[in-house]
PDB file of C-alpha atoms in Angstrom:
ATOM      1  CA  MET A  23       4.118 -45.827  -7.105  1.00  0.00           C
ATOM      2  CA  SER A  24       7.227 -44.343  -8.707  1.00  0.00           C
ATOM      3  CA  LYS A  25       9.177 -41.110  -8.676  1.00  0.00           C
ATOM      4  CA  TYR A  26      10.785 -39.140 -11.477  1.00  0.00           C
ATOM      5  CA  CYS A  27      14.304 -37.810 -11.509  1.00  0.00           C
ATOM      6  CA  PRO A  28      14.363 -33.974 -11.327  1.00  0.00           C
ATOM      7  CA  LYS A  29      17.568 -33.915 -13.374  1.00  0.00           C
ATOM      8  CA  CYS A  30      16.751 -36.170 -16.352  1.00  0.00           C
ATOM      9  CA  GLY A  31      13.066 -37.067 -15.892  1.00  0.00           C
ATOM     10  CA  THR A  32      13.584 -40.833 -15.814  1.00  0.00           C
ATOM     11  CA  LYS A  33      10.977 -42.927 -13.982  1.00  0.00           C
ATOM     12  CA  ASN A  34      12.474 -44.693 -10.936  1.00  0.00           C
ATOM     13  CA  ASP A  35      11.204 -46.907  -8.123  1.00  0.00           C
ATOM     14  CA  GLU A  36       9.754 -45.107  -5.117  1.00  0.00           C
ATOM     15  CA  ASN A  37      12.520 -46.486  -2.874  1.00  0.00           C
ATOM     16  CA  ALA A  38      15.366 -45.669  -5.256  1.00  0.00           C
ATOM     17  CA  ILE A  39      18.287 -43.755  -3.779  1.00  0.00           C
ATOM     18  CA  PHE A  40      19.924 -42.965  -7.140  1.00  0.00           C
ATOM     19  CA  CYS A  41      18.450 -42.398 -10.600  1.00  0.00           C
ATOM     20  CA  ARG A  42      18.933 -45.462 -12.770  1.00  0.00           C
ATOM     21  CA  LYS A  43      19.816 -43.346 -15.811  1.00  0.00           C
ATOM     22  CA  CYS A  44      21.890 -40.355 -14.641  1.00  0.00           C
ATOM     23  CA  GLY A  45      22.784 -41.358 -11.058  1.00  0.00           C
ATOM     24  CA  TYR A  46      21.102 -38.371  -9.396  1.00  0.00           C
ATOM     25  CA  ASN A  47      21.116 -38.797  -5.608  1.00  0.00           C
ATOM     26  CA  PHE A  48      17.521 -38.513  -4.360  1.00  0.00           C
ATOM     27  CA  GLY A  49      18.875 -38.198  -0.800  1.00  0.00           C
ATOM     28  CA  LEU A  50      20.443 -34.833  -1.709  1.00  0.00           C
ATOM     29  CA  ARG A  51      17.051 -33.561  -2.804  1.00  0.00           C
ATOM     30  CA  LYS A  52      15.569 -34.314   0.605  1.00  0.00           C
ATOM     31  CA  LYS A  53      18.466 -32.601   2.358  1.00  0.00           C
ATOM     32  CA  LYS A  54      18.050 -29.462   0.225  1.00  0.00           C
ATOM     33  CA  GLU A  55      14.319 -29.350   0.937  1.00  0.00           C
ATOM     34  CA  GLU A  56      14.947 -29.749   4.664  1.00  0.00           C
ATOM     35  CA  MET A  57      17.532 -26.967   4.584  1.00  0.00           C
ATOM     36  CA  LYS A  58      15.088 -24.647   2.834  1.00  0.00           C
ATOM     37  CA  LYS A  59      12.435 -25.362   5.456  1.00  0.00           C
ATOM     38  CA  ASP A  60      14.898 -24.725   8.261  1.00  0.00           C
ATOM     39  CA  ASP A  61      16.183 -21.528   6.605  1.00  0.00           C
ATOM     40  CA  THR A  62      12.738 -19.911   6.586  1.00  0.00           C
ATOM     41  CA  ASN A  63      12.520 -20.248  10.366  1.00  0.00           C
ATOM     42  CA  LEU A  64      15.846 -18.523  11.001  1.00  0.00           C
ATOM     43  CA  PRO A  65      15.855 -14.842  11.885  1.00  0.00           C
ATOM     44  CA  HIS A  66      18.569 -14.269   9.262  1.00  0.00           C
ATOM     45  CA  SER A  67      16.574 -15.556   6.306  1.00  0.00           C
ATOM     46  CA  ARG A  68      16.304 -13.485   3.142  1.00  0.00           C
ATOM     47  CA  MET A  69      12.681 -12.642   3.744  1.00  0.00           C
ATOM     48  CA  THR A  70      13.405 -11.266   7.203  1.00  0.00           C
ATOM     49  CA  ARG A  71      16.309  -9.146   5.968  1.00  0.00           C
ATOM     50  CA  ARG A  72      14.213  -7.834   3.088  1.00  0.00           C
ATOM     51  CA  GLN A  73      11.371  -6.898   5.421  1.00  0.00           C
ATOM     52  CA  ALA A  74      13.776  -5.159   7.794  1.00  0.00           C
ATOM     53  CA  ASN A  75      15.289  -3.243   4.877  1.00  0.00           C
ATOM     54  CA  ASN A  76      11.839  -2.139   3.692  1.00  0.00           C
ATOM     55  CA  ASN A  77      10.903  -1.034   7.209  1.00  0.00           C
ATOM     56  CA  GLY A  78      14.089   1.041   7.387  1.00  0.00           C
ATOM     57  CA  LYS A  79      13.315   2.710   4.057  1.00  0.00           C
ATOM     58  CA  LYS A  80       9.774   3.504   5.208  1.00  0.00           C
ATOM     59  CA  ARG A  81      11.083   5.092   8.392  1.00  0.00           C
ATOM     60  CA  ILE A  82      13.556   7.243   6.477  1.00  0.00           C
ATOM     61  CA  GLY A  83      10.792   8.344   4.103  1.00  0.00           C
ATOM     62  CA  ILE A  84       8.526   9.295   6.990  1.00  0.00           C
ATOM     63  CA  LEU A  85      11.311  11.233   8.700  1.00  0.00           C
ATOM     64  CA  ILE A  86      12.088  13.146   5.501  1.00  0.00           C
ATOM     65  CA  CYS A  87       8.412  14.044   5.058  1.00  0.00           C
ATOM     66  CA  LEU A  88       8.182  15.264   8.645  1.00  0.00           C
ATOM     67  CA  LEU A  89      11.329  17.330   8.265  1.00  0.00           C
ATOM     68  CA  VAL A  90      10.012  18.965   5.072  1.00  0.00           C
ATOM     69  CA  LEU A  91       6.704  19.699   6.805  1.00  0.00           C
ATOM     70  CA  ILE A  92       8.455  21.287   9.797  1.00  0.00           C
ATOM     71  CA  VAL A  93      10.626  23.467   7.550  1.00  0.00           C
ATOM     72  CA  PHE A  94       7.589  24.501   5.496  1.00  0.00           C
ATOM     73  CA  MET A  95       5.637  25.455   8.619  1.00  0.00           C
ATOM     74  CA  GLY A  96       8.634  27.380   9.942  1.00  0.00           C
ATOM     75  CA  VAL A  97       8.916  29.361   6.699  1.00  0.00           C
ATOM     76  CA  LEU A  98       5.195  30.154   6.784  1.00  0.00           C
ATOM     77  CA  LEU A  99       5.341  31.347  10.388  1.00  0.00           C
ATOM     78  CA  TYR A 100       8.449  33.434   9.686  1.00  0.00           C
ATOM     79  CA  ASN A 101       6.838  35.081   6.651  1.00  0.00           C
ATOM     80  CA  GLN A 102       3.660  35.737   8.598  1.00  0.00           C
ATOM     81  CA  SER A 103       5.531  37.340  11.492  1.00  0.00           C
ATOM     82  CA  THR A 104       7.640  39.539   9.181  1.00  0.00           C
ATOM     83  CA  SER A 105       4.568  40.658   7.220  1.00  0.00           C
ATOM     84  CA  ASN A 106       2.781  41.575  10.491  1.00  0.00           C
ATOM     85  CA  LYS A 107       5.775  43.675  11.559  1.00  0.00           C
ATOM     86  CA  LYS A 108       5.761  45.514   8.223  1.00  0.00           C
ATOM     87  CA  VAL A 109       2.029  46.211   8.472  1.00  0.00           C
ATOM     88  CA  SER A 110       2.238  47.417  12.076  1.00  0.00           C
ATOM     89  CA  SER A 111       5.300  49.605  11.431  1.00  0.00           C
ATOM     90  CA  GLY A 112       3.734  51.062   8.258  1.00  0.00           C
ATOM     91  CA  SER A 113       0.469  51.994  10.000  1.00  0.00           C
ATOM     92  CA  SER A 114       2.169  53.787  12.904  1.00  0.00           C
ATOM     93  CA  SER A 115       4.322  55.974  10.601  1.00  0.00           C
ATOM     94  CA  SER A 116       1.296  57.292   8.711  1.00  0.00           C
ATOM     95  CA  THR A 117      -0.381  58.735  11.830  1.00  0.00           C
TER      96      THR A 117
END
């Protein structure tokens, strides 16, 4: 069985350490792959940071929605209480 160089595409022996055409070091390829595998298990990987960032944005969005809802309910209650005062004060003056 043989392997192909990722840099130039030349067919090499399975046990080759360097590409016979361009000199690519097949050992470096293994090290890079191992580093990528190890990086995904770290808590500081890109995926983890991206997920944490998305969770933070979701929380901020939820808090903003709740704040808007609370303000809206407060305005409704205020308007309702002021309209009840106007109605009750208007009915007592006509008697």
